[in-house]
Coordinates of C-alpha atoms in Angstrom, one line a residue:
Chain A
M8 CA 0.0 0.0 0.0
T9 CA 1.1 3.6 -0.6
G10 CA 1.8 5.9 2.3
T11 CA -1.1 8.1 1.3
A12 CA -3.6 5.2 1.2
I13 CA -2.3 4.0 4.6
F14 CA -2.7 7.5 6.0
F15 CA -6.3 7.7 4.9
L16 CA -7.1 4.2 6.0
V17 CA -5.8 5.1 9.5
L18 CA -7.6 8.4 9.4
A19 CA -10.9 6.7 8.6
I20 CA -10.4 4.2 11.4
V21 CA -9.4 6.9 13.9
L22 CA -12.3 9.2 13.1
V23 CA -15.1 6.7 12.7
W24 CA -14.2 4.0 15.1
G25 CA -12.8 6.7 17.4
G26 CA -16.2 8.4 17.3
F27 CA -17.9 5.1 18.1
T28 CA -15.5 4.4 21.0
V29 CA -15.9 7.9 22.5
S30 CA -19.7 7.7 22.3
V31 CA -19.7 4.2 23.9
L32 CA -17.4 5.5 26.7
A33 CA -19.5 8.6 27.2
L34 CA -22.6 6.4 27.5
S35 CA -21.0 3.9 29.9
R36 CA -19.8 6.8 32.1
K37 CA -23.2 8.4 32.2
P38 CA -25.9 6.1 30.9
D39 CA -28.8 8.2 32.1
R40 CA -29.7 11.6 33.5
H41 CA -30.3 11.9 37.2
D42 CA -32.5 15.0 37.0
F43 CA -35.4 14.1 34.9
P44 CA -38.4 16.4 35.0
P45 CA -41.1 15.3 37.4
G46 CA -43.5 12.6 36.2
G47 CA -42.6 10.4 33.3
V48 CA -43.0 7.1 35.2
D49 CA -44.3 4.6 32.7
D50 CA -47.8 3.7 33.6
H51 CA -49.7 1.5 31.1
R52 CA -52.9 3.3 31.8
E53 CA -51.5 6.3 30.0
D54 CA -50.8 4.4 26.9
I55 CA -53.1 3.4 24.1
G56 CA -52.7 -0.3 23.9
P57 CA -54.6 -3.0 22.1
V58 CA -58.0 -3.9 23.4
E59 CA -57.9 -6.9 25.6
R60 CA -60.4 -9.7 25.0
D61 CA -60.5 -12.8 27.1
T62 CA -63.7 -14.4 26.0
Chain B
M25 CA -68.1 -11.9 28.4
S26 CA -65.4 -10.3 30.5
A27 CA -65.7 -6.9 31.9
T28 CA -62.5 -6.0 30.1
A29 CA -63.9 -6.7 26.7
G30 CA -65.0 -4.0 24.3
E31 CA -63.8 -0.7 23.2
H32 CA -63.2 0.6 26.7
G33 CA -61.4 -2.5 27.9
A34 CA -58.2 -2.3 29.8
A35 CA -55.1 -1.4 27.8
Q36 CA -52.1 -3.6 27.6
P37 CA -48.9 -1.8 28.7
R38 CA -46.9 -0.5 25.7
E39 CA -44.2 -2.9 24.7
M40 CA -40.7 -1.9 25.8
W41 CA -37.2 -2.8 25.1
T42 CA -35.7 -4.5 28.1
G43 CA -33.1 -1.7 28.5
Q44 CA -30.7 0.6 26.8
V45 CA -28.4 -2.1 25.4
G46 CA -31.4 -4.0 23.8
F47 CA -32.5 -0.8 22.1
I48 CA -29.0 0.1 20.9
L49 CA -28.3 -3.3 19.5
S50 CA -31.7 -3.4 17.8
A51 CA -31.2 0.1 16.3
I52 CA -27.7 -0.9 15.1
G53 CA -29.2 -4.1 13.7
S54 CA -31.6 -2.0 11.7
A55 CA -29.1 0.5 10.4
V56 CA -26.5 -2.1 9.5
G57 CA -28.0 -3.8 6.4
L58 CA -27.2 -4.8 2.9
G59 CA -26.3 -1.2 1.9
N60 CA -23.4 -1.2 4.4
I61 CA -21.8 -4.2 2.7
W62 CA -22.7 -3.8 -0.9
R63 CA -23.2 -0.1 -1.4
F64 CA -20.8 1.9 0.8
P65 CA -17.5 0.5 -0.6
G66 CA -18.4 1.1 -4.2
V67 CA -19.8 4.5 -3.6
A68 CA -16.7 5.6 -1.7
Y69 CA -14.5 4.2 -4.4
E70 CA -16.4 6.0 -7.2
N71 CA -16.5 9.3 -5.4
G72 CA -13.0 10.3 -4.5
G73 CA -11.7 7.3 -2.5
G74 CA -10.0 8.5 0.7
A75 CA -11.2 12.0 0.0
F76 CA -14.8 10.8 0.2
L77 CA -14.2 10.5 3.9
I78 CA -14.6 14.3 4.1
P79 CA -18.1 14.7 2.6
Y80 CA -19.1 11.4 4.3
L81 CA -18.3 12.7 7.8
V82 CA -19.8 16.1 7.1
A83 CA -23.0 14.4 5.9
L84 CA -23.0 12.2 9.0
V85 CA -22.7 15.1 11.4
T86 CA -24.9 17.7 9.5
A87 CA -27.7 15.4 8.3
G88 CA -27.5 11.8 9.5
I89 CA -27.2 12.4 13.2
P90 CA -29.6 15.4 13.3
I91 CA -32.4 13.5 11.4
L92 CA -31.8 10.5 13.6
F93 CA -32.3 12.7 16.7
L94 CA -35.5 14.1 15.1
D95 CA -36.9 10.6 14.6
Y96 CA -36.0 9.7 18.2
A97 CA -37.7 12.8 19.5
L98 CA -40.9 12.2 17.5
G99 CA -41.2 8.6 18.5
H100 CA -40.3 9.0 22.1
R101 CA -42.3 12.2 22.8
F102 CA -45.4 11.1 21.0
R103 CA -45.2 7.5 22.1
G104 CA -46.2 5.8 18.9
A105 CA -45.5 4.3 15.5
A106 CA -45.2 6.9 12.7
P107 CA -49.0 7.4 12.1
T108 CA -49.7 7.9 15.8
A109 CA -46.6 10.1 16.3
F110 CA -47.4 12.4 13.3
R111 CA -51.0 12.7 14.3
R112 CA -50.1 13.7 17.8
L113 CA -47.4 16.0 16.4
G114 CA -50.1 17.7 14.3
G115 CA -52.3 18.1 17.3
G116 CA -55.9 19.4 16.9
R117 CA -55.1 21.5 13.8
L118 CA -53.3 19.0 11.6
K119 CA -54.5 15.6 12.7
W120 CA -54.3 14.5 9.0
L121 CA -50.6 14.7 9.3
E122 CA -51.2 11.0 10.3
S123 CA -51.1 10.5 6.6
L124 CA -47.4 11.2 6.5
G125 CA -46.9 8.4 9.0
W126 CA -48.9 6.1 6.8
F127 CA -46.8 7.2 3.9
Q128 CA -43.8 6.0 5.8
V129 CA -45.5 2.8 6.8
M130 CA -46.4 2.0 3.2
I131 CA -42.7 2.6 2.2
C132 CA -41.7 0.0 4.8
F133 CA -44.5 -2.3 3.6
V134 CA -43.2 -2.2 0.0
I135 CA -39.5 -2.3 0.9
A136 CA -40.2 -5.4 3.0
L137 CA -41.8 -7.2 0.0
Y138 CA -38.5 -7.1 -2.0
Y139 CA -35.9 -6.8 0.8
T140 CA -37.0 -10.3 1.9
V141 CA -36.2 -11.6 -1.6
V142 CA -32.6 -10.3 -1.5
I143 CA -32.2 -12.1 1.9
A144 CA -33.6 -15.2 0.3
W145 CA -30.9 -14.9 -2.4
A146 CA -28.2 -14.5 0.2
A147 CA -29.5 -17.5 2.1
S148 CA -29.5 -19.5 -1.2
Y149 CA -25.9 -18.4 -2.0
F150 CA -24.9 -19.3 1.6
V151 CA -25.9 -22.8 0.7
F152 CA -24.4 -22.7 -2.8
S153 CA -21.1 -21.7 -1.2
F154 CA -20.6 -25.2 0.2
D155 CA -20.0 -26.7 -3.3
L156 CA -19.5 -23.4 -5.3
R157 CA -22.6 -24.2 -7.3
W158 CA -22.4 -21.1 -9.4
G159 CA -19.5 -22.5 -11.5
D160 CA -17.3 -20.3 -13.7
D161 CA -19.9 -18.1 -15.2
T162 CA -21.4 -16.4 -12.2
A163 CA -23.4 -13.8 -14.1
G164 CA -24.9 -16.5 -16.3
F165 CA -25.7 -18.5 -13.2
L166 CA -27.4 -15.7 -11.4
V167 CA -29.5 -14.3 -14.3
G168 CA -30.1 -17.6 -16.1
D169 CA -29.9 -20.7 -13.9
Y170 CA -30.9 -19.2 -10.5
L171 CA -33.3 -16.2 -11.2
Q172 CA -34.3 -17.3 -14.7
V173 CA -34.8 -13.6 -15.6
G174 CA -37.2 -12.8 -18.4
D175 CA -38.2 -9.5 -20.1
P176 CA -39.8 -6.6 -18.2
G177 CA -43.4 -7.3 -17.6
F178 CA -45.5 -9.6 -15.4
S179 CA -45.0 -13.3 -15.2
F180 CA -46.5 -16.0 -13.0
T181 CA -43.8 -18.5 -13.8
F182 CA -42.5 -19.0 -10.3
V183 CA -38.8 -19.9 -9.7
P184 CA -38.8 -22.5 -7.0
A185 CA -35.2 -21.9 -6.0
V186 CA -36.2 -18.3 -5.0
L187 CA -39.7 -19.1 -3.8
I188 CA -38.8 -21.7 -1.2
P189 CA -36.2 -19.7 0.7
L190 CA -38.4 -16.6 0.4
V191 CA -41.3 -18.4 2.2
I192 CA -38.9 -19.6 4.8
I193 CA -37.6 -16.1 5.4
W194 CA -41.1 -14.7 5.7
V195 CA -42.2 -17.4 8.1
A196 CA -39.2 -16.7 10.3
A197 CA -39.9 -13.0 10.2
I198 CA -43.5 -13.4 11.1
V199 CA -42.7 -15.7 14.0
V200 CA -40.1 -13.2 15.4
L201 CA -42.5 -10.3 15.1
A202 CA -45.3 -12.3 16.7
F203 CA -43.1 -12.6 19.8
G204 CA -43.2 -8.9 20.2
V205 CA -40.5 -6.2 20.6
A206 CA -38.5 -7.5 23.6
R207 CA -38.9 -11.3 23.2
G208 CA -38.8 -11.3 19.4
V209 CA -37.1 -8.4 17.6
Q210 CA -34.6 -7.5 20.4
R211 CA -33.7 -11.1 21.1
I212 CA -32.9 -11.8 17.5
N213 CA -30.8 -8.7 17.3
V214 CA -28.9 -9.5 20.5
I215 CA -28.0 -12.9 18.9
F216 CA -27.4 -11.9 15.3
L217 CA -25.5 -8.6 15.7
P218 CA -22.5 -10.0 17.6
L219 CA -22.5 -13.0 15.2
L220 CA -22.5 -10.7 12.2
V221 CA -19.6 -8.7 13.6
V222 CA -17.6 -11.8 14.4
A223 CA -18.3 -13.4 11.0
F224 CA -17.6 -10.2 9.0
A225 CA -14.4 -9.4 11.0
A226 CA -13.2 -13.0 10.3
L227 CA -13.9 -12.3 6.6
V228 CA -12.0 -9.0 6.7
V229 CA -9.0 -10.5 8.4
R230 CA -8.9 -13.3 5.8
S231 CA -9.2 -10.8 3.0
L232 CA -6.2 -8.7 4.2
F233 CA -3.9 -11.7 3.7
L234 CA -4.9 -12.3 0.1
D235 CA -2.5 -11.5 -2.8
G236 CA -3.3 -8.1 -4.1
A237 CA -5.2 -6.9 -1.0
G238 CA -2.9 -3.9 -0.7
D239 CA -3.8 -2.8 -4.3
G240 CA -7.5 -3.0 -3.5
L241 CA -7.0 -0.8 -0.4
N242 CA -4.9 1.6 -2.4
A243 CA -7.8 1.9 -4.8
L244 CA -10.3 2.6 -2.0
F245 CA -8.3 4.9 0.2
T246 CA -6.1 6.9 -2.2
P247 CA -7.7 10.3 -2.2
D248 CA -8.8 12.2 -5.3
F249 CA -9.3 15.7 -3.9
S250 CA -10.5 17.0 -7.2
A251 CA -13.7 15.0 -6.6
L252 CA -14.6 17.3 -3.7
A253 CA -15.3 20.1 -6.2
D254 CA -18.0 17.9 -7.8
P255 CA -21.5 18.6 -6.2
N256 CA -22.5 15.0 -7.1
V257 CA -19.9 13.6 -4.8
W258 CA -21.4 15.5 -1.9
I259 CA -24.9 14.4 -2.9
A260 CA -23.5 10.8 -3.0
A261 CA -22.2 11.2 0.5
Y262 CA -25.5 12.6 1.8
S263 CA -27.4 9.8 0.0
Q264 CA -25.2 7.1 1.5
I265 CA -25.5 8.4 5.1
F266 CA -29.3 9.0 4.6
F267 CA -30.1 5.6 3.2
S268 CA -27.8 3.8 5.5
L269 CA -29.0 5.0 8.9
S270 CA -32.6 3.8 8.6
I271 CA -33.9 7.4 9.1
A272 CA -37.0 9.2 7.8
F273 CA -39.2 6.3 7.1
G274 CA -40.6 5.4 10.4
I275 CA -38.1 2.9 11.8
M276 CA -36.4 5.0 14.3
I277 CA -39.7 6.7 15.3
T278 CA -41.2 3.3 16.0
Y279 CA -38.1 2.0 17.8
A280 CA -37.8 5.1 20.0
S281 CA -41.4 4.8 21.0
Y282 CA -40.7 1.5 22.7
R283 CA -38.2 3.2 25.1
R284 CA -39.2 4.1 28.6
R285 CA -40.1 7.7 29.1
R286 CA -37.1 8.3 31.3
S287 CA -34.6 7.2 28.7
N288 CA -31.4 8.7 27.3
L289 CA -31.9 9.4 23.6
T290 CA -29.0 11.3 22.1
T291 CA -25.9 9.5 23.4
P292 CA -27.3 6.1 22.4
G293 CA -28.1 7.8 19.0
L294 CA -24.4 8.7 18.6
V295 CA -23.4 5.1 19.4
V296 CA -25.9 3.9 16.8
A297 CA -24.7 6.3 14.1
F298 CA -21.0 5.8 14.6
A299 CA -21.5 2.0 14.9
N300 CA -23.2 2.0 11.5
S301 CA -20.4 4.0 10.0
S302 CA -17.8 1.8 11.7
F303 CA -19.3 -1.2 10.0
E304 CA -19.3 0.6 6.7
I305 CA -15.5 1.2 7.0
L306 CA -15.0 -2.4 8.0
A307 CA -17.0 -3.5 4.9
G308 CA -15.0 -1.1 2.7
I309 CA -11.7 -2.7 3.9
G310 CA -13.0 -6.3 3.5
V311 CA -14.7 -5.7 0.1
F312 CA -11.8 -3.8 -1.5
A313 CA -9.1 -6.1 -0.1
T314 CA -11.0 -8.9 -1.8
L315 CA -11.5 -7.0 -5.0
G316 CA -7.7 -6.4 -5.0
F317 CA -7.2 -10.1 -4.9
F318 CA -9.6 -10.6 -7.8
A319 CA -7.8 -8.0 -9.9
F320 CA -4.5 -9.6 -9.1
E321 CA -5.8 -13.0 -10.2
Q322 CA -7.1 -11.5 -13.4
G323 CA -3.9 -9.6 -14.0
V324 CA -5.8 -6.3 -14.3
D325 CA -6.1 -3.1 -12.4
V326 CA -8.8 -2.7 -9.8
A327 CA -10.1 0.2 -11.8
E328 CA -10.8 -2.2 -14.7
L329 CA -13.1 -4.4 -12.6
E330 CA -16.9 -4.2 -13.1
G331 CA -19.8 -4.9 -10.7
L332 CA -18.5 -3.1 -7.7
T333 CA -21.8 -2.3 -6.0
G334 CA -25.2 -3.8 -5.3
V335 CA -26.5 -7.1 -6.7
G336 CA -23.6 -7.3 -9.2
L337 CA -21.0 -7.1 -6.4
S338 CA -22.6 -9.6 -4.1
F339 CA -24.0 -12.2 -6.5
I340 CA -21.7 -12.0 -9.5
T341 CA -18.3 -10.6 -8.5
F342 CA -18.0 -12.1 -5.1
P343 CA -19.0 -15.7 -6.2
A344 CA -16.4 -15.4 -8.9
I345 CA -13.8 -14.4 -6.3
V346 CA -14.8 -17.1 -3.9
S347 CA -14.3 -19.7 -6.7
Q348 CA -10.7 -18.6 -7.2
M349 CA -9.8 -18.3 -3.6
P350 CA -8.0 -20.9 -1.5
G351 CA -10.6 -21.9 1.1
G352 CA -13.2 -20.2 -1.0
P353 CA -16.3 -22.0 0.4
I354 CA -15.5 -20.8 3.9
F355 CA -15.1 -17.2 2.6
G356 CA -18.4 -17.5 0.8
I357 CA -20.2 -18.9 3.8
L358 CA -18.9 -16.0 5.9
F359 CA -19.9 -13.4 3.2
F360 CA -23.4 -14.6 2.4
G361 CA -24.1 -15.5 6.0
S362 CA -23.2 -11.9 7.0
L363 CA -25.3 -10.6 4.2
A364 CA -28.3 -12.7 5.3
M365 CA -27.9 -11.8 9.0
A366 CA -27.5 -8.0 8.3
G367 CA -30.5 -8.1 6.0
F368 CA -32.7 -10.1 8.4
T369 CA -32.2 -7.7 11.3
S370 CA -33.0 -4.7 9.0
L371 CA -36.0 -6.5 7.7
L372 CA -37.4 -7.0 11.2
S373 CA -37.2 -3.2 11.8
V374 CA -39.0 -2.5 8.5
L375 CA -41.7 -4.9 9.3
Q376 CA -42.0 -3.7 12.9
V377 CA -43.0 -0.2 11.5
V378 CA -45.9 -1.8 9.6
S379 CA -46.9 -4.1 12.4
A380 CA -46.9 -1.2 15.0
G381 CA -48.9 1.1 12.7
F382 CA -51.6 -1.5 12.3
Q383 CA -51.5 -2.5 15.9
E384 CA -52.2 1.0 17.1
K385 CA -54.8 1.9 14.5
F386 CA -56.8 -1.3 14.6
G387 CA -56.3 -2.3 18.2
L388 CA -54.4 -5.5 17.3
T389 CA -52.0 -7.5 19.4
P390 CA -48.4 -8.0 18.1
R391 CA -49.3 -11.6 17.2
Q392 CA -52.4 -10.6 15.3
A393 CA -50.6 -7.8 13.5
A394 CA -47.6 -10.0 12.7
T395 CA -49.7 -12.8 11.2
R396 CA -52.2 -10.6 9.3
V397 CA -49.6 -8.1 7.9
G398 CA -47.0 -10.9 7.5
V399 CA -49.2 -13.3 5.5
V400 CA -50.5 -10.6 3.2
S401 CA -47.0 -9.3 2.6
M402 CA -45.7 -12.8 2.0
V403 CA -48.3 -13.5 -0.6
L404 CA -47.6 -10.2 -2.4
S405 CA -43.8 -10.8 -2.1
V406 CA -44.1 -14.2 -3.7
L407 CA -46.4 -13.1 -6.5
L408 CA -44.3 -10.1 -7.5
F409 CA -40.7 -11.1 -6.8
S410 CA -40.3 -14.9 -6.9
T411 CA -41.1 -15.1 -10.6
T412 CA -39.0 -14.7 -13.7
T413 CA -39.7 -11.0 -13.7
G414 CA -38.8 -10.6 -10.1
L415 CA -35.3 -9.0 -10.5
I416 CA -36.5 -6.3 -12.8
A417 CA -39.5 -5.5 -10.6
L418 CA -37.2 -5.4 -7.6
D419 CA -34.7 -3.1 -9.2
T420 CA -37.5 -0.7 -10.3
V421 CA -39.5 -0.6 -7.1
D422 CA -36.4 -0.2 -5.0
N423 CA -35.2 2.8 -7.0
W424 CA -38.5 4.7 -6.6
A425 CA -39.2 3.6 -3.0
N426 CA -35.8 4.9 -1.9
N427 CA -35.0 7.8 -4.1
I428 CA -38.5 9.3 -4.3
G429 CA -40.5 7.8 -1.4
I430 CA -38.0 8.0 1.5
V431 CA -36.5 11.3 0.4
L432 CA -39.9 12.9 -0.1
S433 CA -41.0 11.6 3.3
A434 CA -37.9 13.2 4.9
V435 CA -38.4 16.5 3.3
L436 CA -42.1 16.6 4.3
A437 CA -41.3 15.6 7.9
G438 CA -38.8 18.4 8.2
I439 CA -41.1 21.0 6.6
F440 CA -44.1 20.1 8.7
A441 CA -42.2 19.6 12.0
F442 CA -40.0 22.7 11.8
W443 CA -41.6 25.1 9.4
V444 CA -45.4 24.6 9.5
L445 CA -45.9 23.5 13.1
R446 CA -42.7 25.1 14.5
K447 CA -42.1 22.2 16.8
G448 CA -38.4 22.5 16.7
P449 CA -38.0 24.1 20.2
E450 CA -40.4 21.5 21.7
L451 CA -38.6 18.6 20.2
R452 CA -35.2 20.0 21.2
Y453 CA -36.5 20.6 24.7
H454 CA -37.6 16.9 24.8
L455 CA -34.2 15.6 23.7
N456 CA -32.4 17.7 26.2
A457 CA -34.8 16.9 29.1
V458 CA -34.1 13.2 28.9
S459 CA -30.6 12.9 27.3
T460 CA -27.1 13.3 28.6
F461 CA -25.8 14.8 25.3
R462 CA -27.5 18.1 24.9
V463 CA -28.4 19.5 21.5
G464 CA -28.1 23.2 20.8
G465 CA -29.9 25.5 18.4
V466 CA -27.6 24.2 15.6
W467 CA -29.6 21.0 15.7
T468 CA -32.8 22.8 14.7
L469 CA -30.8 24.5 11.9
L470 CA -29.4 21.2 10.6
A471 CA -32.5 19.0 10.9
G472 CA -35.0 21.8 10.1
V473 CA -33.2 23.8 7.4
L474 CA -30.0 22.2 6.0
A475 CA -31.3 18.6 5.7
P476 CA -34.6 19.5 4.0
I477 CA -32.8 21.8 1.5
I478 CA -30.2 19.1 0.6
L479 CA -32.7 16.3 0.5
G480 CA -35.1 18.5 -1.5
Y481 CA -32.3 19.2 -4.1
M482 CA -31.6 15.5 -4.3
L483 CA -35.3 14.8 -4.8
I484 CA -35.8 17.3 -7.6
Q485 CA -32.5 16.2 -9.3
R486 CA -33.7 12.5 -9.2
I487 CA -37.2 13.3 -10.4
V488 CA -35.9 15.2 -13.4
S489 CA -33.4 12.5 -14.2
L490 CA -36.1 9.7 -14.0
V491 CA -38.5 11.7 -16.1
V492 CA -36.0 12.7 -18.8
E493 CA -33.8 9.7 -19.0
G494 CA -36.0 6.9 -17.6
Y495 CA -34.3 4.1 -15.7
A496 CA -32.1 1.2 -16.7
G497 CA -33.5 1.1 -20.2
Y498 CA -36.8 -0.4 -19.1
P499 CA -39.9 0.5 -21.1
D500 CA -41.8 3.7 -20.2
W501 CA -45.0 1.9 -19.5
Y502 CA -43.2 -0.4 -17.1
L503 CA -41.6 2.5 -15.2
A504 CA -44.9 4.3 -15.1
L505 CA -46.6 1.3 -13.5
M506 CA -43.9 -0.2 -11.3
G507 CA -42.0 3.1 -10.5
W508 CA -44.3 6.0 -10.4
G509 CA -47.1 3.6 -9.6
T510 CA -45.3 2.6 -6.4
V511 CA -45.2 6.2 -5.3
A512 CA -48.9 6.7 -6.2
F513 CA -49.7 3.6 -4.1
F514 CA -47.9 5.2 -1.1
V515 CA -50.0 8.3 -1.4
V516 CA -53.4 6.6 -2.0
A517 CA -52.8 4.0 0.7
A518 CA -51.7 6.7 3.1
L519 CA -54.9 8.7 2.5
V520 CA -57.2 5.7 2.7
L521 CA -55.6 4.5 6.0
T522 CA -55.8 8.0 7.4
G523 CA -59.5 8.1 6.6
I524 CA -60.3 4.9 8.5
R525 CA -61.6 5.3 12.1
W526 CA -59.2 4.5 15.0
R527 CA -60.1 1.5 17.2
R528 CA -59.1 3.7 20.1
S529 CA -58.5 7.4 19.5
P530 CA -54.9 8.4 20.0
D531 CA -55.8 12.0 20.6
A532 CA -56.3 12.0 24.4
F533 CA -52.6 12.2 25.0
R534 CA -50.4 14.6 26.9
P535 CA -46.7 14.5 26.0
W536 CA -44.2 14.1 28.8
P537 CA -42.3 16.2 29.8
P538 CA -44.8 19.1 29.4
L539 CA -43.3 22.1 27.7
P540 CA -42.4 24.6 30.4
E541 CA -43.4 28.2 30.3
P542 CA -41.2 30.4 28.1
T543 CA -39.0 31.7 31.0
Q544 CA -38.5 28.1 32.4
R545 CA -37.7 26.9 28.9
V546 CA -34.9 29.3 28.6
D547 CA -33.6 28.1 31.9
A548 CA -33.9 24.5 30.8
A549 CA -32.2 25.2 27.5
T550 CA -29.2 26.9 29.1
S551 CA -28.7 24.3 31.8
T552 CA -25.1 23.1 31.7
E553 CA -25.5 19.3 32.0
G554 CA -23.7 17.1 29.4
G555 CA -22.2 18.1 26.1
R556 CA -23.6 20.1 23.3
S557 CA -23.8 19.6 19.6

């Protein structure tokens, strides 16, 4: 391989796989917020679900 | 009869992913599909090689990720598949915006009909790899022996070698969908995605040790900076990002709606977007190292090779390479196995959009929706695409569904969400209220202004090209029926489905978190937690 091609291969890997690695690390360090607005607890009665038939 | 029966019966809880990892794996499984393997490497090579990295990354950051966030915000805030989400987005004034959701559902419905066929081909070639059944003339084998391709038109001469794996793929997809989001779609993704990465990584490692691999990588990564002055190269980069990320046709809206309300959206979105691009880079390395070997064996330059993208790359060029390679059957098994797995997890996401849309509108359970939608789709898929005219129909429908249908859907979603309804601040507030990576006003600019303009330009350019030049030399009557007719079907079906009465009205819904008063909104927007795009 030529030096230029190797440079761009490495650049692609560093930028794209690096972006992936950084975002995974950021997510693992802080998976969720700790200060959600009040409410927002999932309650099925708030959702529109399919009608339940048991006959 | 039970007290719970009838229209006012108790509602089942909305289906949920089991957690963040399940959602991320499923979203990556959706994004990583056939296009990552057979489209990206050739597009990059033909549009500047290493220099393509620049428009590609610009497109990822300025359009791919912003539209992905828009889809997440719509699905998560309005808690529904595309029709429900757009109806609730429209509110009392624009309830008919539901039709844009059905337009997206219909795109998915049609894509599923032929995407299944390509997975069936990959599954067949996976089996053929064991004894290299395609022989020396791989093009002749594909078109003649395997697909038995006839002239453009309609044929009811079924090709059993396609029909049988096609039915098997459909049955498998219906069974997975019937198990629901967590026990079906997520479980398959959790198994298939790691398998896909391992299988494809093994293929890439093997390809790097082939004679001529360096020449192939030279061809892919040597930059041609003059290409950056060509607007078509930039359009190619935006197209690649746009079609690769599963955005703007309901998938990410539907997937985000299955997340708990208190869920991080943007940082997992970054993981999904970069994972998708990472797989594309991996595919580029594997495919071009292999093409370098093929050129070396032929005694020609990589530039002289043909069939570097799409069906030609996968089902003509690669089988020819496999036949010449030491340990070829194993390489073929890895390649076509990867193709089938990547395709199947993407297919599930496309079908989930259709299933979820019908579940919510008609009050169906996942099992009912999977069987009803699935069986109808399977029959249509078999009738249209497992015959001797299947390849031509697939090629035509795919071109119009993607280049006209999906792009039009993206432009309309941007225009209505940001320009007509002016919901940009609300959607941005939603993303920031639940996410660890905060988006700034630039997100509104990118998703609401830049993306619709670029995509609108792409749409107009493509429409003009199709009207003036036609497509692939097919007869005009055929393109009118199977191409423009497909888009007409999207529109008519969307309007008809919008006109049908909901089993349970989705309108009594209050989004969480409620939008604060303007002064509080400013405080929330300037809060300093997390990063900022």
